[in-house]
């Protein structure tokens, strides 16, 4: 099946060389067993980027640090929750391009989980974020559902854009990639 792309997925050309780049692979089962590791990874990513702008022991008070940590934590937690199997791998790629940081989180999902997430992505990208936020909060008060509120709040409250890719990799395997492009110039 063909790759389905939404949002600003291809905003930065792949051949563009970043100022900084790192990759890490983690087990979704490990993250879910030791949930605090999501926070530790979030702080690692935030520190890696923020250090280029604020080299001190108080780096964690710098707005870029807290924003990147929050954005990354939402993405890595979603990937851990919705990964296909225990033996699946979550791949994280962070690239720093001058005034933009691209955070990419990729995981294997079941086709049904990927389909549900794809529908949420379509709604996210085609809705007024303020109205969608209110609707989700109202829906949560009436019924106990997976809200999708995290991505809505990130898109609404942070200077970032999102891109999404869905690619079938087998009968029971869908590769889901989420890219967040965070605009640093707002805070520098």
mmCIF file of C-alpha atoms in Angstrom:
data_model
loop_
_atom_site.group_PDB
_atom_site.id
_atom_site.type_symbol
_atom_site.label_atom_id
_atom_site.label_comp_id
_atom_site.label_asym_id
_atom_site.label_seq_id
_atom_site.Cartn_x
_atom_site.Cartn_y
_atom_site.Cartn_z
ATOM 1 C CA UNK A 1 0.000 0.000 0.000
ATOM 2 C CA UNK A 2 1.140 3.549 -0.662
ATOM 3 C CA UNK A 3 2.425 5.851 2.060
ATOM 4 C CA UNK A 4 -0.208 8.321 3.263
ATOM 5 C CA UNK A 5 1.234 11.689 4.289
ATOM 6 C CA UNK A 6 -0.503 14.485 6.166
ATOM 7 C CA UNK A 7 0.457 17.943 7.377
ATOM 8 C CA UNK A 8 3.997 19.352 7.171
ATOM 9 C CA UNK A 9 5.755 15.989 6.982
ATOM 10 C CA UNK A 10 8.140 16.964 4.181
ATOM 11 C CA UNK A 11 8.683 20.560 5.322
ATOM 12 C CA UNK A 12 12.475 20.132 5.547
ATOM 13 C CA UNK A 13 14.127 18.290 2.637
ATOM 14 C CA UNK A 14 15.847 15.053 3.655
ATOM 15 C CA UNK A 15 19.083 16.060 1.913
ATOM 16 C CA UNK A 16 19.451 19.221 4.026
ATOM 17 C CA UNK A 17 22.322 18.778 6.495
ATOM 18 C CA UNK A 18 21.350 19.584 10.095
ATOM 19 C CA UNK A 19 23.529 21.473 12.583
ATOM 20 C CA UNK A 20 23.021 18.646 15.057
ATOM 21 C CA UNK A 21 21.467 15.197 14.758
ATOM 22 C CA UNK A 22 21.013 12.129 16.896
ATOM 23 C CA UNK A 23 18.990 8.938 16.825
ATOM 24 C CA UNK A 24 17.909 6.491 19.467
ATOM 25 C CA UNK A 25 15.832 3.305 19.447
ATOM 26 C CA UNK A 26 13.845 2.153 22.443
ATOM 27 C CA UNK A 27 11.488 -0.652 23.325
ATOM 28 C CA UNK A 28 7.848 0.349 23.863
ATOM 29 C CA UNK A 29 7.510 -2.399 26.471
ATOM 30 C CA UNK A 30 10.477 -1.040 28.380
ATOM 31 C CA UNK A 31 8.965 2.450 28.366
ATOM 32 C CA UNK A 32 5.590 1.189 29.547
ATOM 33 C CA UNK A 33 7.165 -0.956 32.274
ATOM 34 C CA UNK A 34 9.273 1.960 33.452
ATOM 35 C CA UNK A 35 7.075 4.930 32.491
ATOM 36 C CA UNK A 36 9.492 7.457 34.022
ATOM 37 C CA UNK A 37 11.899 6.670 31.169
ATOM 38 C CA UNK A 38 9.633 8.674 28.834
ATOM 39 C CA UNK A 39 10.362 11.720 30.981
ATOM 40 C CA UNK A 40 14.084 10.946 31.089
ATOM 41 C CA UNK A 41 14.222 10.690 27.291
ATOM 42 C CA UNK A 42 12.241 13.917 26.982
ATOM 43 C CA UNK A 43 14.706 15.742 29.186
ATOM 44 C CA UNK A 44 17.641 14.269 27.230
ATOM 45 C CA UNK A 45 16.239 15.551 23.925
ATOM 46 C CA UNK A 46 15.406 18.946 25.433
ATOM 47 C CA UNK A 47 18.846 19.301 26.977
ATOM 48 C CA UNK A 48 20.565 18.292 23.752
ATOM 49 C CA UNK A 49 18.872 21.159 21.867
ATOM 50 C CA UNK A 50 18.657 23.782 24.628
ATOM 51 C CA UNK A 51 22.351 23.465 25.498
ATOM 52 C CA UNK A 52 23.217 25.138 22.185
ATOM 53 C CA UNK A 53 21.452 28.279 23.459
ATOM 54 C CA UNK A 54 21.646 28.228 27.230
ATOM 55 C CA UNK A 55 24.719 26.545 28.711
ATOM 56 C CA UNK A 56 24.146 26.616 32.441
ATOM 57 C CA UNK A 57 22.977 24.510 35.351
ATOM 58 C CA UNK A 58 19.621 26.291 35.126
ATOM 59 C CA UNK A 59 19.073 25.150 31.542
ATOM 60 C CA UNK A 60 15.854 23.405 32.606
ATOM 61 C CA UNK A 61 14.291 26.840 33.313
ATOM 62 C CA UNK A 62 14.891 27.956 29.702
ATOM 63 C CA UNK A 63 11.602 28.006 27.740
ATOM 64 C CA UNK A 64 13.021 26.043 24.780
ATOM 65 C CA UNK A 65 14.003 23.229 27.169
ATOM 66 C CA UNK A 66 10.562 22.893 28.748
ATOM 67 C CA UNK A 67 8.747 23.184 25.408
ATOM 68 C CA UNK A 68 10.837 20.544 23.656
ATOM 69 C CA UNK A 69 10.584 18.239 26.663
ATOM 70 C CA UNK A 70 6.780 18.559 26.689
ATOM 71 C CA UNK A 71 6.422 18.020 22.940
ATOM 72 C CA UNK A 72 8.740 15.020 22.919
ATOM 73 C CA UNK A 73 7.109 13.426 25.950
ATOM 74 C CA UNK A 74 3.687 13.510 24.296
ATOM 75 C CA UNK A 75 5.078 11.926 21.125
ATOM 76 C CA UNK A 76 7.080 9.177 22.862
ATOM 77 C CA UNK A 77 4.230 8.262 25.232
ATOM 78 C CA UNK A 78 1.812 7.931 22.303
ATOM 79 C CA UNK A 79 4.289 5.747 20.424
ATOM 80 C CA UNK A 80 4.774 3.518 23.492
ATOM 81 C CA UNK A 81 1.022 3.160 24.124
ATOM 82 C CA UNK A 82 0.092 2.316 20.557
ATOM 83 C CA UNK A 83 3.003 0.148 19.412
ATOM 84 C CA UNK A 84 2.211 -3.214 17.881
ATOM 85 C CA UNK A 85 4.108 -5.768 19.963
ATOM 86 C CA UNK A 86 6.506 -6.045 22.835
ATOM 87 C CA UNK A 87 9.362 -6.679 20.442
ATOM 88 C CA UNK A 88 8.583 -3.626 18.310
ATOM 89 C CA UNK A 89 11.012 -0.716 18.271
ATOM 90 C CA UNK A 90 10.375 3.002 18.585
ATOM 91 C CA UNK A 91 12.844 5.035 16.551
ATOM 92 C CA UNK A 92 13.546 8.626 17.525
ATOM 93 C CA UNK A 93 15.387 11.095 15.302
ATOM 94 C CA UNK A 94 16.132 14.653 16.370
ATOM 95 C CA UNK A 95 17.551 17.139 13.874
ATOM 96 C CA UNK A 96 18.412 20.758 14.613
ATOM 97 C CA UNK A 97 18.290 23.077 11.591
ATOM 98 C CA UNK A 98 19.247 26.647 12.533
ATOM 99 C CA UNK A 99 15.905 27.902 13.910
ATOM 100 C CA UNK A 100 13.851 24.684 13.605
ATOM 101 C CA UNK A 101 14.085 21.417 15.488
ATOM 102 C CA UNK A 102 12.525 18.367 13.881
ATOM 103 C CA UNK A 103 11.554 15.641 16.326
ATOM 104 C CA UNK A 104 10.558 12.406 14.613
ATOM 105 C CA UNK A 105 9.085 9.422 16.414
ATOM 106 C CA UNK A 106 8.351 6.238 14.465
ATOM 107 C CA UNK A 107 6.688 3.069 15.680
ATOM 108 C CA UNK A 108 5.009 -0.119 14.471
ATOM 109 C CA UNK A 109 1.270 -0.195 15.071
ATOM 110 C CA UNK A 110 -1.508 -2.622 14.329
ATOM 111 C CA UNK A 111 -3.575 -1.616 11.298
ATOM 112 C CA UNK A 112 -6.597 -0.904 13.525
ATOM 113 C CA UNK A 113 -4.627 1.397 15.877
ATOM 114 C CA UNK A 114 -3.032 3.151 12.899
ATOM 115 C CA UNK A 115 -6.443 3.650 11.284
ATOM 116 C CA UNK A 116 -7.874 5.186 14.464
ATOM 117 C CA UNK A 117 -4.871 7.494 14.788
ATOM 118 C CA UNK A 118 -5.074 8.450 11.104
ATOM 119 C CA UNK A 119 -8.700 9.529 11.596
ATOM 120 C CA UNK A 120 -7.654 11.684 14.578
ATOM 121 C CA UNK A 121 -4.889 13.227 12.456
ATOM 122 C CA UNK A 122 -7.374 14.161 9.722
ATOM 123 C CA UNK A 123 -9.623 15.810 12.300
ATOM 124 C CA UNK A 124 -6.673 17.620 13.912
ATOM 125 C CA UNK A 125 -5.436 19.042 10.613
ATOM 126 C CA UNK A 126 -8.872 20.077 9.351
ATOM 127 C CA UNK A 127 -10.360 21.662 12.471
ATOM 128 C CA UNK A 128 -10.239 24.918 14.339
ATOM 129 C CA UNK A 129 -7.988 23.955 17.261
ATOM 130 C CA UNK A 130 -9.870 26.020 19.857
ATOM 131 C CA UNK A 131 -13.187 24.427 18.883
ATOM 132 C CA UNK A 132 -11.644 20.950 18.719
ATOM 133 C CA UNK A 133 -10.136 21.419 22.195
ATOM 134 C CA UNK A 134 -13.531 22.352 23.649
ATOM 135 C CA UNK A 135 -15.246 19.459 21.848
ATOM 136 C CA UNK A 136 -12.740 16.897 23.166
ATOM 137 C CA UNK A 137 -13.025 18.180 26.740
ATOM 138 C CA UNK A 138 -16.834 18.040 26.514
ATOM 139 C CA UNK A 139 -16.707 14.519 25.047
ATOM 140 C CA UNK A 140 -14.394 13.396 27.866
ATOM 141 C CA UNK A 141 -16.819 14.676 30.481
ATOM 142 C CA UNK A 142 -19.590 12.505 28.971
ATOM 143 C CA UNK A 143 -17.668 9.295 28.248
ATOM 144 C CA UNK A 144 -14.398 7.606 29.071
ATOM 145 C CA UNK A 145 -12.414 7.592 25.793
ATOM 146 C CA UNK A 146 -8.887 8.029 24.489
ATOM 147 C CA UNK A 147 -9.112 11.724 23.940
ATOM 148 C CA UNK A 148 -6.432 12.761 21.479
ATOM 149 C CA UNK A 149 -6.163 15.927 23.538
ATOM 150 C CA UNK A 150 -2.341 15.855 23.785
ATOM 151 C CA UNK A 151 -1.635 16.585 20.118
ATOM 152 C CA UNK A 152 -4.399 19.178 19.979
ATOM 153 C CA UNK A 153 -2.888 21.059 22.928
ATOM 154 C CA UNK A 154 0.607 20.887 21.398
ATOM 155 C CA UNK A 155 -0.618 22.211 18.041
ATOM 156 C CA UNK A 156 -2.656 24.898 19.789
ATOM 157 C CA UNK A 157 -0.188 26.045 22.464
ATOM 158 C CA UNK A 158 3.318 25.573 21.015
ATOM 159 C CA UNK A 159 5.107 27.103 18.010
ATOM 160 C CA UNK A 160 5.231 23.858 16.086
ATOM 161 C CA UNK A 161 3.698 22.121 13.121
ATOM 162 C CA UNK A 162 3.128 18.427 12.619
ATOM 163 C CA UNK A 163 3.509 15.937 9.821
ATOM 164 C CA UNK A 164 2.327 12.342 9.790
ATOM 165 C CA UNK A 165 3.126 9.314 7.663
ATOM 166 C CA UNK A 166 1.298 5.978 7.589
ATOM 167 C CA UNK A 167 2.781 3.080 5.633
ATOM 168 C CA UNK A 168 1.613 -0.542 5.504
ATOM 169 C CA UNK A 169 4.576 -2.866 6.067
ATOM 170 C CA UNK A 170 2.737 -6.186 6.158
ATOM 171 C CA UNK A 171 -0.664 -7.692 6.900
ATOM 172 C CA UNK A 172 -0.468 -6.873 10.624
ATOM 173 C CA UNK A 173 2.074 -4.055 10.622
ATOM 174 C CA UNK A 174 1.700 -0.342 9.968
ATOM 175 C CA UNK A 175 4.635 2.073 10.296
ATOM 176 C CA UNK A 176 3.491 5.356 11.851
ATOM 177 C CA UNK A 177 5.839 8.348 11.808
ATOM 178 C CA UNK A 178 5.082 11.634 13.540
ATOM 179 C CA UNK A 179 7.233 14.693 12.917
ATOM 180 C CA UNK A 180 7.020 17.819 15.041
ATOM 181 C CA UNK A 181 8.766 20.913 13.697
ATOM 182 C CA UNK A 182 9.432 23.279 16.587
ATOM 183 C CA UNK A 183 10.257 26.902 15.711
ATOM 184 C CA UNK A 184 13.051 28.195 17.950
ATOM 185 C CA UNK A 185 13.132 31.780 16.676
ATOM 186 C CA UNK A 186 9.996 32.531 18.677
ATOM 187 C CA UNK A 187 12.043 32.261 21.888
ATOM 188 C CA UNK A 188 15.596 33.122 20.936
#
